[in-house]
CSV table of C-alpha atoms in Angstrom, one decimal:
chain,number,residue,atom,x,y,z
A,1,MET,CA,121.5,-46.6,282.6
A,2,SER,CA,120.1,-44.9,279.5
A,3,ARG,CA,122.2,-42.8,277.2
A,4,ALA,CA,120.5,-39.6,278.4
A,5,ASP,CA,121.2,-40.5,282.0
A,6,GLU,CA,124.9,-41.3,281.2
A,7,ALA,CA,125.2,-38.0,279.3
A,8,ALA,CA,123.7,-36.1,282.3
A,9,ARG,CA,126.1,-37.9,284.7
A,10,ARG,CA,129.2,-36.9,282.6
A,11,GLU,CA,128.0,-33.3,282.4
A,12,THR,CA,127.6,-33.2,286.2
A,13,LEU,CA,131.1,-34.5,286.7
A,14,ARG,CA,132.5,-31.9,284.3
A,15,VAL,CA,130.8,-29.1,286.1
A,16,GLN,CA,132.0,-30.5,289.5
A,17,VAL,CA,135.6,-30.6,288.2
A,18,ARG,CA,135.4,-27.0,287.0
A,19,LEU,CA,133.9,-25.8,290.3
A,20,ASP,CA,136.6,-27.6,292.2
A,21,ALA,CA,139.2,-25.9,290.1
A,22,LEU,CA,137.5,-22.5,290.6
A,23,VAL,CA,137.5,-23.0,294.4
A,24,ALA,CA,141.2,-23.9,294.3
A,25,ALA,CA,142.0,-20.9,292.1
A,26,ILE,CA,140.2,-18.6,294.5
A,27,GLY,CA,142.0,-19.9,297.6
A,28,GLN,CA,145.5,-20.4,296.0
A,29,ASP,CA,147.7,-18.6,293.5
A,30,GLY,CA,149.3,-20.2,290.5
A,31,ASP,CA,152.1,-21.7,292.6
A,32,GLY,CA,149.7,-23.3,295.1
A,33,ARG,CA,150.3,-20.8,297.9
A,34,PRO,CA,147.4,-19.5,299.9
A,35,ARG,CA,146.2,-16.1,298.6
A,36,PRO,CA,146.3,-13.1,301.0
A,37,GLU,CA,142.8,-12.4,302.3
A,38,PRO,CA,142.3,-9.1,300.3
A,39,GLU,CA,143.4,-10.8,297.1
A,40,ARG,CA,141.2,-13.8,297.8
A,41,ARG,CA,138.2,-11.4,298.2
A,42,LEU,CA,138.9,-9.7,294.9
A,43,VAL,CA,139.1,-13.0,293.0
A,44,LEU,CA,136.0,-14.2,294.7
A,45,ASP,CA,134.1,-11.1,293.7
A,46,ALA,CA,135.2,-11.5,290.1
A,47,ALA,CA,134.1,-15.1,290.1
A,48,ARG,CA,130.7,-14.3,291.6
A,49,SER,CA,130.2,-11.5,289.1
A,50,ALA,CA,130.8,-13.9,286.3
A,51,LEU,CA,128.4,-16.4,287.8
A,52,ASP,CA,125.8,-13.7,288.3
A,53,ARG,CA,125.9,-13.0,284.6
A,54,LEU,CA,125.5,-16.7,283.7
A,55,ALA,CA,122.5,-17.0,286.0
A,56,ASP,CA,120.8,-14.0,284.5
A,57,PRO,CA,121.3,-14.0,280.7
A,58,GLY,CA,119.0,-11.0,280.4
A,59,LEU,CA,121.4,-8.8,282.4
A,60,PRO,CA,122.5,-6.0,280.1
A,61,ALA,CA,126.2,-5.7,279.4
A,62,ALA,CA,127.9,-3.1,281.5
A,63,PRO,CA,128.5,0.0,279.4
A,64,PRO,CA,132.0,1.4,279.3
A,65,GLY,CA,132.7,3.8,282.2
A,66,ALA,CA,133.6,7.5,281.6
A,67,ALA,CA,137.3,8.0,281.1
A,68,ASP,CA,137.6,9.8,284.4
A,69,ALA,CA,135.2,7.6,286.4
A,70,THR,CA,136.8,6.4,289.7
A,71,LEU,CA,134.7,3.2,289.9
A,72,LEU,CA,134.9,1.0,286.9
A,73,PRO,CA,132.0,-1.2,285.7
A,74,GLU,CA,131.7,-4.4,287.7
A,75,THR,CA,133.4,-2.9,290.7
A,76,ILE,CA,131.9,-4.6,293.8
A,77,ILE,CA,130.9,-2.4,296.7
A,78,ALA,CA,130.6,-4.1,300.2
A,79,ASN,CA,130.3,-7.5,298.5
A,80,THR,CA,126.7,-6.5,297.6
A,81,TYR,CA,126.4,-3.9,294.8
A,82,ALA,CA,128.0,-4.2,291.3
A,83,VAL,CA,128.8,-0.9,289.6
A,84,ARG,CA,127.1,-0.6,286.2
A,85,GLU,CA,127.9,3.0,285.0
A,86,ARG,CA,128.5,6.5,286.2
A,87,ILE,CA,125.4,8.7,285.8
A,88,GLY,CA,126.5,11.9,287.4
A,89,ARG,CA,129.5,13.9,288.6
A,90,GLY,CA,129.7,17.1,290.6
A,91,GLY,CA,132.4,19.1,292.3
A,92,LEU,CA,132.4,16.9,295.3
A,93,ALA,CA,130.8,13.5,294.6
A,94,GLU,CA,129.9,11.0,291.9
A,95,ILE,CA,126.7,9.1,291.3
A,96,TYR,CA,126.7,5.6,289.9
A,97,ARG,CA,124.0,3.2,288.9
A,98,VAL,CA,124.6,0.0,290.8
A,99,ARG,CA,122.8,-3.4,290.9
A,100,HIS,CA,122.1,-5.5,293.9
A,101,ARG,CA,123.8,-8.8,293.2
A,102,ASP,CA,121.2,-11.0,294.8
A,103,LEU,CA,117.9,-9.0,294.4
A,104,ARG,CA,118.8,-7.7,290.9
A,105,GLY,CA,117.4,-4.2,291.6
A,106,ASP,CA,119.1,-1.1,290.3
A,107,HIS,CA,119.9,1.8,292.7
A,108,ALA,CA,121.9,5.0,292.8
A,109,ALA,CA,125.2,5.1,294.8
A,110,LYS,CA,126.7,8.4,295.8
A,111,ILE,CA,130.4,8.5,296.7
A,112,LEU,CA,132.9,11.3,297.3
A,113,ARG,CA,135.4,11.8,294.5
A,114,PRO,CA,138.8,10.5,295.5
A,115,ASP,CA,140.4,14.0,295.5
A,116,ARG,CA,137.7,15.1,298.1
A,117,ALA,CA,137.5,12.0,300.2
A,118,LEU,CA,140.4,12.9,302.5
A,119,ASP,CA,138.8,16.2,303.6
A,120,PRO,CA,137.3,15.4,307.0
A,121,VAL,CA,134.6,18.1,306.7
A,122,LEU,CA,133.3,16.7,303.4
A,123,ALA,CA,133.5,13.2,304.7
A,124,ARG,CA,131.4,14.2,307.8
A,125,LEU,CA,128.9,16.0,305.6
A,126,HIS,CA,128.5,13.0,303.4
A,127,VAL,CA,127.6,10.8,306.3
A,128,SER,CA,125.2,13.5,307.6
A,129,GLU,CA,123.5,13.5,304.2
A,130,ALA,CA,122.8,9.7,304.6
A,131,ARG,CA,121.5,10.2,308.1
A,132,ALA,CA,119.1,12.9,307.0
A,133,LEU,CA,117.8,11.0,304.0
A,134,MET,CA,117.2,7.9,306.1
A,135,GLY,CA,115.1,10.0,308.5
A,136,LEU,CA,112.9,11.6,305.9
A,137,SER,CA,109.9,10.1,304.1
A,138,HIS,CA,108.2,12.0,301.3
A,139,PRO,CA,107.5,11.2,297.6
A,140,ALA,CA,109.6,14.2,296.5
A,141,ILE,CA,112.7,13.1,298.5
A,142,PRO,CA,114.8,10.1,297.4
A,143,ARG,CA,114.9,7.3,299.9
A,144,ALA,CA,118.3,6.2,301.3
A,145,ARG,CA,118.6,2.5,301.5
A,146,ASP,CA,122.0,2.0,303.2
A,147,LEU,CA,125.3,3.5,304.0
A,148,LEU,CA,128.2,1.2,303.1
A,149,ARG,CA,132.0,1.5,302.8
A,150,HIS,CA,133.9,1.0,299.6
A,151,GLY,CA,137.2,-1.0,299.8
A,152,ASP,CA,139.2,2.3,299.9
A,153,GLY,CA,137.2,3.5,303.0
A,154,ARG,CA,134.9,6.0,301.2
A,155,ALA,CA,131.3,6.0,302.5
A,156,VAL,CA,128.7,5.1,299.8
A,157,ILE,CA,125.1,6.2,300.1
A,158,VAL,CA,122.8,3.8,298.4
A,159,MET,CA,119.4,5.3,297.4
A,160,ASP,CA,116.6,5.0,295.0
A,161,LEU,CA,117.5,5.4,291.4
A,162,LEU,CA,115.8,8.4,289.8
A,163,ARG,CA,115.1,8.6,286.1
A,164,GLY,CA,114.8,11.9,284.4
A,165,GLU,CA,116.7,15.2,284.0
A,166,THR,CA,117.3,18.1,286.3
A,167,LEU,CA,115.2,21.2,286.2
A,168,ALA,CA,118.4,23.1,285.1
A,169,GLU,CA,118.8,20.7,282.1
A,170,THR,CA,115.1,21.0,281.2
A,171,LEU,CA,115.3,24.8,281.2
A,172,ARG,CA,118.4,24.8,279.0
A,173,THR,CA,116.9,22.5,276.4
A,174,HIS,CA,113.2,23.2,276.5
A,175,GLY,CA,112.8,26.7,277.9
A,176,PRO,CA,110.2,27.8,280.5
A,177,LEU,CA,107.7,25.5,282.1
A,178,PRO,CA,104.0,26.2,281.4
A,179,PRO,CA,102.1,27.9,284.2
A,180,ASP,CA,100.4,24.7,285.4
A,181,GLY,CA,103.9,23.0,285.4
A,182,VAL,CA,105.3,25.8,287.6
A,183,ALA,CA,102.3,25.4,290.0
A,184,ALA,CA,102.8,21.7,290.1
A,185,LEU,CA,106.5,22.2,290.8
A,186,ALA,CA,105.7,24.6,293.6
A,187,ARG,CA,103.3,22.3,295.3
A,188,ARG,CA,105.6,19.3,295.0
A,189,LEU,CA,108.7,21.0,296.3
A,190,ALA,CA,106.9,22.8,299.0
A,191,GLY,CA,105.7,19.4,300.2
A,192,ALA,CA,109.3,18.1,300.3
A,193,LEU,CA,110.5,21.2,302.2
A,194,ALA,CA,107.7,20.8,304.7
A,195,ALA,CA,108.9,17.3,305.5
A,196,VAL,CA,112.5,18.6,305.7
A,197,HIS,CA,111.6,21.4,308.0
A,198,ALA,CA,109.3,19.3,310.2
A,199,ALA,CA,112.3,17.1,310.9
A,200,GLY,CA,114.2,20.2,312.1
A,201,LEU,CA,116.5,20.4,309.1
A,202,VAL,CA,117.4,22.9,306.4
A,203,HIS,CA,118.2,21.6,302.9
A,204,GLY,CA,120.6,24.6,302.2
A,205,ASP,CA,120.8,24.2,298.4
A,206,VAL,CA,117.4,24.4,296.7
A,207,SER,CA,118.4,25.1,293.1
A,208,PRO,CA,117.4,24.0,289.6
A,209,GLU,CA,120.5,21.7,289.6
A,210,ASN,CA,119.1,19.9,292.6
A,211,VAL,CA,115.6,19.1,291.4
A,212,MET,CA,115.0,16.1,289.2
A,213,LEU,CA,112.0,16.0,287.0
A,214,CYS,CA,110.9,12.4,287.1
A,215,GLY,CA,108.1,12.3,284.6
A,216,GLY,CA,107.6,16.0,284.6
A,217,ALA,CA,106.9,18.7,287.2
A,218,GLU,CA,104.4,16.4,288.9
A,219,GLY,CA,107.3,14.0,289.7
A,220,ALA,CA,109.8,16.6,290.8
A,221,THR,CA,112.2,15.3,293.4
A,222,LEU,CA,114.5,17.4,295.7
A,223,ILE,CA,118.0,15.9,295.6
A,224,ASP,CA,121.5,16.5,296.9
A,225,PHE,CA,121.3,16.9,300.7
A,226,GLY,CA,125.1,17.3,300.9
A,227,VAL,CA,124.9,20.5,303.0
A,228,VAL,CA,121.8,19.7,305.1
A,229,ARG,CA,122.0,21.0,308.6
A,230,ARG,CA,120.0,21.5,311.8
A,231,ALA,CA,117.7,24.5,311.6
A,232,GLY,CA,119.4,27.6,313.0
A,233,GLU,CA,122.8,26.0,313.1
A,234,ALA,CA,125.8,26.7,311.0
A,235,LEU,CA,127.8,23.8,309.6
A,236,PRO,CA,131.0,23.4,311.7
A,237,ASP,CA,134.2,24.5,309.9
A,238,VAL,CA,132.2,25.8,306.9
A,239,GLU,CA,131.8,29.5,306.4
A,240,PHE,CA,129.1,29.2,303.7
A,241,ALA,CA,127.5,26.1,302.2
A,242,GLY,CA,125.3,26.0,299.1
A,243,LYS,CA,125.3,28.5,296.2
A,244,TRP,CA,125.7,32.3,296.5
A,245,SER,CA,123.1,32.6,293.6
A,246,VAL,CA,120.3,31.2,295.8
A,247,ALA,CA,121.4,32.5,299.2
A,248,ALA,CA,118.8,34.4,301.2
A,249,PRO,CA,119.5,38.0,302.3
A,250,GLU,CA,119.9,36.8,305.9
A,251,GLN,CA,122.6,34.4,304.8
A,252,LEU,CA,124.4,37.1,303.0
A,253,ALA,CA,124.4,39.1,306.2
A,254,GLY,CA,126.3,36.3,307.9
A,255,ARG,CA,123.5,34.4,309.6
A,256,PRO,CA,123.1,30.6,309.1
A,257,GLY,CA,119.6,30.8,307.7
A,258,GLY,CA,116.8,28.6,308.7
A,259,PRO,CA,113.8,27.2,306.9
A,260,PRO,CA,112.9,30.7,305.5
A,261,ALA,CA,116.2,30.6,303.5
A,262,ASP,CA,115.0,27.4,301.8
A,263,LEU,CA,111.7,29.1,300.9
A,264,TYR,CA,113.6,32.1,299.5
A,265,ALA,CA,115.5,29.8,297.3
A,266,LEU,CA,112.3,28.1,296.3
A,267,GLY,CA,111.0,31.5,295.1
A,268,LEU,CA,114.0,32.0,293.0
A,269,LEU,CA,113.7,28.5,291.6
A,270,LEU,CA,110.0,29.0,290.6
A,271,ALA,CA,110.9,32.3,289.0
A,272,ALA,CA,113.6,30.5,287.0
A,273,ALA,CA,111.1,27.8,285.9
A,274,SER,CA,108.7,30.5,284.7
A,275,ARG,CA,111.3,32.6,282.9
A,276,GLY,CA,113.1,29.7,281.4
A,277,GLU,CA,116.4,30.9,282.6
A,278,ARG,CA,118.4,31.1,285.8
A,279,VAL,CA,117.7,34.2,287.8
A,280,GLY,CA,121.3,35.5,288.0
A,281,LEU,CA,122.0,36.7,291.6
A,282,GLY,CA,125.7,36.6,292.0
A,283,ARG,CA,128.6,34.2,292.2
A,284,ASP,CA,130.1,35.5,295.5
A,285,ARG,CA,129.0,37.5,298.5
A,286,GLU,CA,129.6,40.9,297.0
A,287,SER,CA,127.8,40.3,293.7
A,288,ALA,CA,125.0,38.5,295.4
A,289,LEU,CA,124.4,41.4,297.8
A,290,ALA,CA,124.3,43.8,294.9
A,291,ALA,CA,121.9,41.6,293.0
A,292,ARG,CA,119.4,41.5,295.9
A,293,ALA,CA,118.8,45.3,295.6
A,294,SER,CA,116.5,44.8,292.6
A,295,LEU,CA,115.1,41.3,292.0
A,296,PRO,CA,113.9,40.6,288.4
A,297,ASP,CA,110.3,40.1,287.6
A,298,PRO,CA,109.4,36.4,288.1
A,299,ARG,CA,106.9,36.6,285.3
A,300,ILE,CA,104.2,34.7,287.2
A,301,ASP,CA,100.6,36.0,287.5
A,302,GLY,CA,97.7,35.2,289.7
A,303,ARG,CA,97.8,33.4,293.0
A,304,LEU,CA,101.1,31.6,292.3
A,305,GLY,CA,102.7,35.0,291.4
A,306,LYS,CA,101.7,36.4,294.7
A,307,VAL,CA,103.1,33.4,296.5
A,308,VAL,CA,106.4,33.7,294.7
A,309,ARG,CA,106.7,37.4,295.5
A,310,ASP,CA,106.0,36.6,299.1
A,311,LEU,CA,108.7,34.0,299.1
A,312,LEU,CA,111.2,36.6,297.9
A,313,ARG,CA,110.6,39.1,300.7
A,314,GLN,CA,113.7,40.5,302.3
A,315,ASP,CA,112.4,39.8,305.8
A,316,PRO,CA,112.5,36.0,306.5
A,317,GLY,CA,109.6,36.4,309.0
A,318,ALA,CA,107.4,37.7,306.2
A,319,ARG,CA,107.8,34.7,304.0
A,320,PRO,CA,105.2,31.9,304.1
A,321,ASP,CA,106.4,28.6,305.4
A,322,ALA,CA,106.2,25.4,303.3
A,323,GLU,CA,102.9,24.3,304.7
A,324,ALA,CA,101.4,27.7,303.9
A,325,VAL,CA,102.7,27.6,300.3
A,326,MET,CA,100.9,24.2,299.9
A,327,GLN,CA,97.7,25.5,301.4
A,328,ARG,CA,97.7,28.6,299.3
A,329,LEU,CA,98.3,26.6,296.1
A,330,SER,CA,96.1,23.6,296.8
A,331,GLY,CA,92.8,25.2,296.0
A,332,THR,CA,91.4,24.1,299.4
A,333,ARG,CA,89.2,27.1,299.9
A,334,LEU,CA,87.8,26.8,296.4
A,335,SER,CA,87.0,23.1,296.9
A,336,ARG,CA,85.2,23.9,300.2
A,337,LEU,CA,83.2,26.6,298.4
A,338,ALA,CA,82.2,24.1,295.7
A,339,ALA,CA,81.2,21.6,298.4
A,340,ARG,CA,79.1,24.2,300.1
A,341,LEU,CA,77.3,25.1,296.9
A,342,THR,CA,76.5,21.5,296.0
A,343,ALA,CA,75.8,20.2,299.5
A,344,PRO,CA,72.2,19.5,300.5
A,345,ARG,CA,70.4,22.0,302.7
A,346,GLY,CA,71.4,21.6,306.3
A,347,ALA,CA,74.7,19.9,305.4
A,348,TYR,CA,77.0,23.0,305.4
A,349,PRO,CA,80.3,22.7,307.2
A,350,HIS,CA,80.5,24.1,310.6
A,351,PRO,CA,82.2,27.5,310.6
A,352,GLU,CA,84.9,26.3,313.0
A,353,THR,CA,86.0,23.7,310.4
A,354,GLU,CA,86.7,26.3,307.7
A,355,GLY,CA,90.1,27.7,307.1
């Protein structure tokens, strides 16, 4: 046996001895007694996490978690996802960046805050959000990948990881969007709402905080389906869900609000994007009712301005639906006119095909 072969044999034996010791440590405590199953799983997860890092030297080190984060870096969820860092926190839930331990891909994981997790209404809404996202497919809606359970029983929604900032953050730091950006935002979000409404659902909280700009207005994504509901139905055990500042007049009158309520909120959002500031329309029912008496100028001209003003009509039946908003802003009629002007003689579209 050559010296190289002998060295390889010795190294293999050393690795085998260490692995045997690791297996023994996972199954038994320091006194040689079998570990309880929950403890054994924790030790196994820690060992696997260390092996994951050895197998992938390029894996970035986990950043320190926020002081008040409820899931620490390297926490394992359902033996599948390793927590990397917290990337968002709201009044009800937290968002973490997690990494699939086998596939190495990064995702976002949404979990209720511990102080909210015992509320049965919120727990039910959290699961309803996962069901809604799994039934929707649109480029401007994040895809839900799975619904898992953390060790403490909290449901975890695993979805696509979005990179960017919210519209609210953009308006605070950079001011209003340019007119073409507002138009792109309108088309993109109208498309998302069309998909939501076609599924018989209402988003219920269309606001600048719930729109992510992933690469600009063209990549706008509607997020936070935490109060999603069936169209025309109120959420059980919830008097009002969403934000008073974006509530439609019919919601302020005590009705659940269907798809037109989402379109009213879209009109307010587009006005905010054009003005560079939130359109302040109240923090409770009384102040919101008073604010609806005289809406501020959205500061949008042309065809888009007309669409926004139609979205903000008091009568929900007078507002265009999401499909109509897309059609009115898509330039379809202009493109057909250009086709007619450039088409060879005898090739005009049949009148019944024109919108």
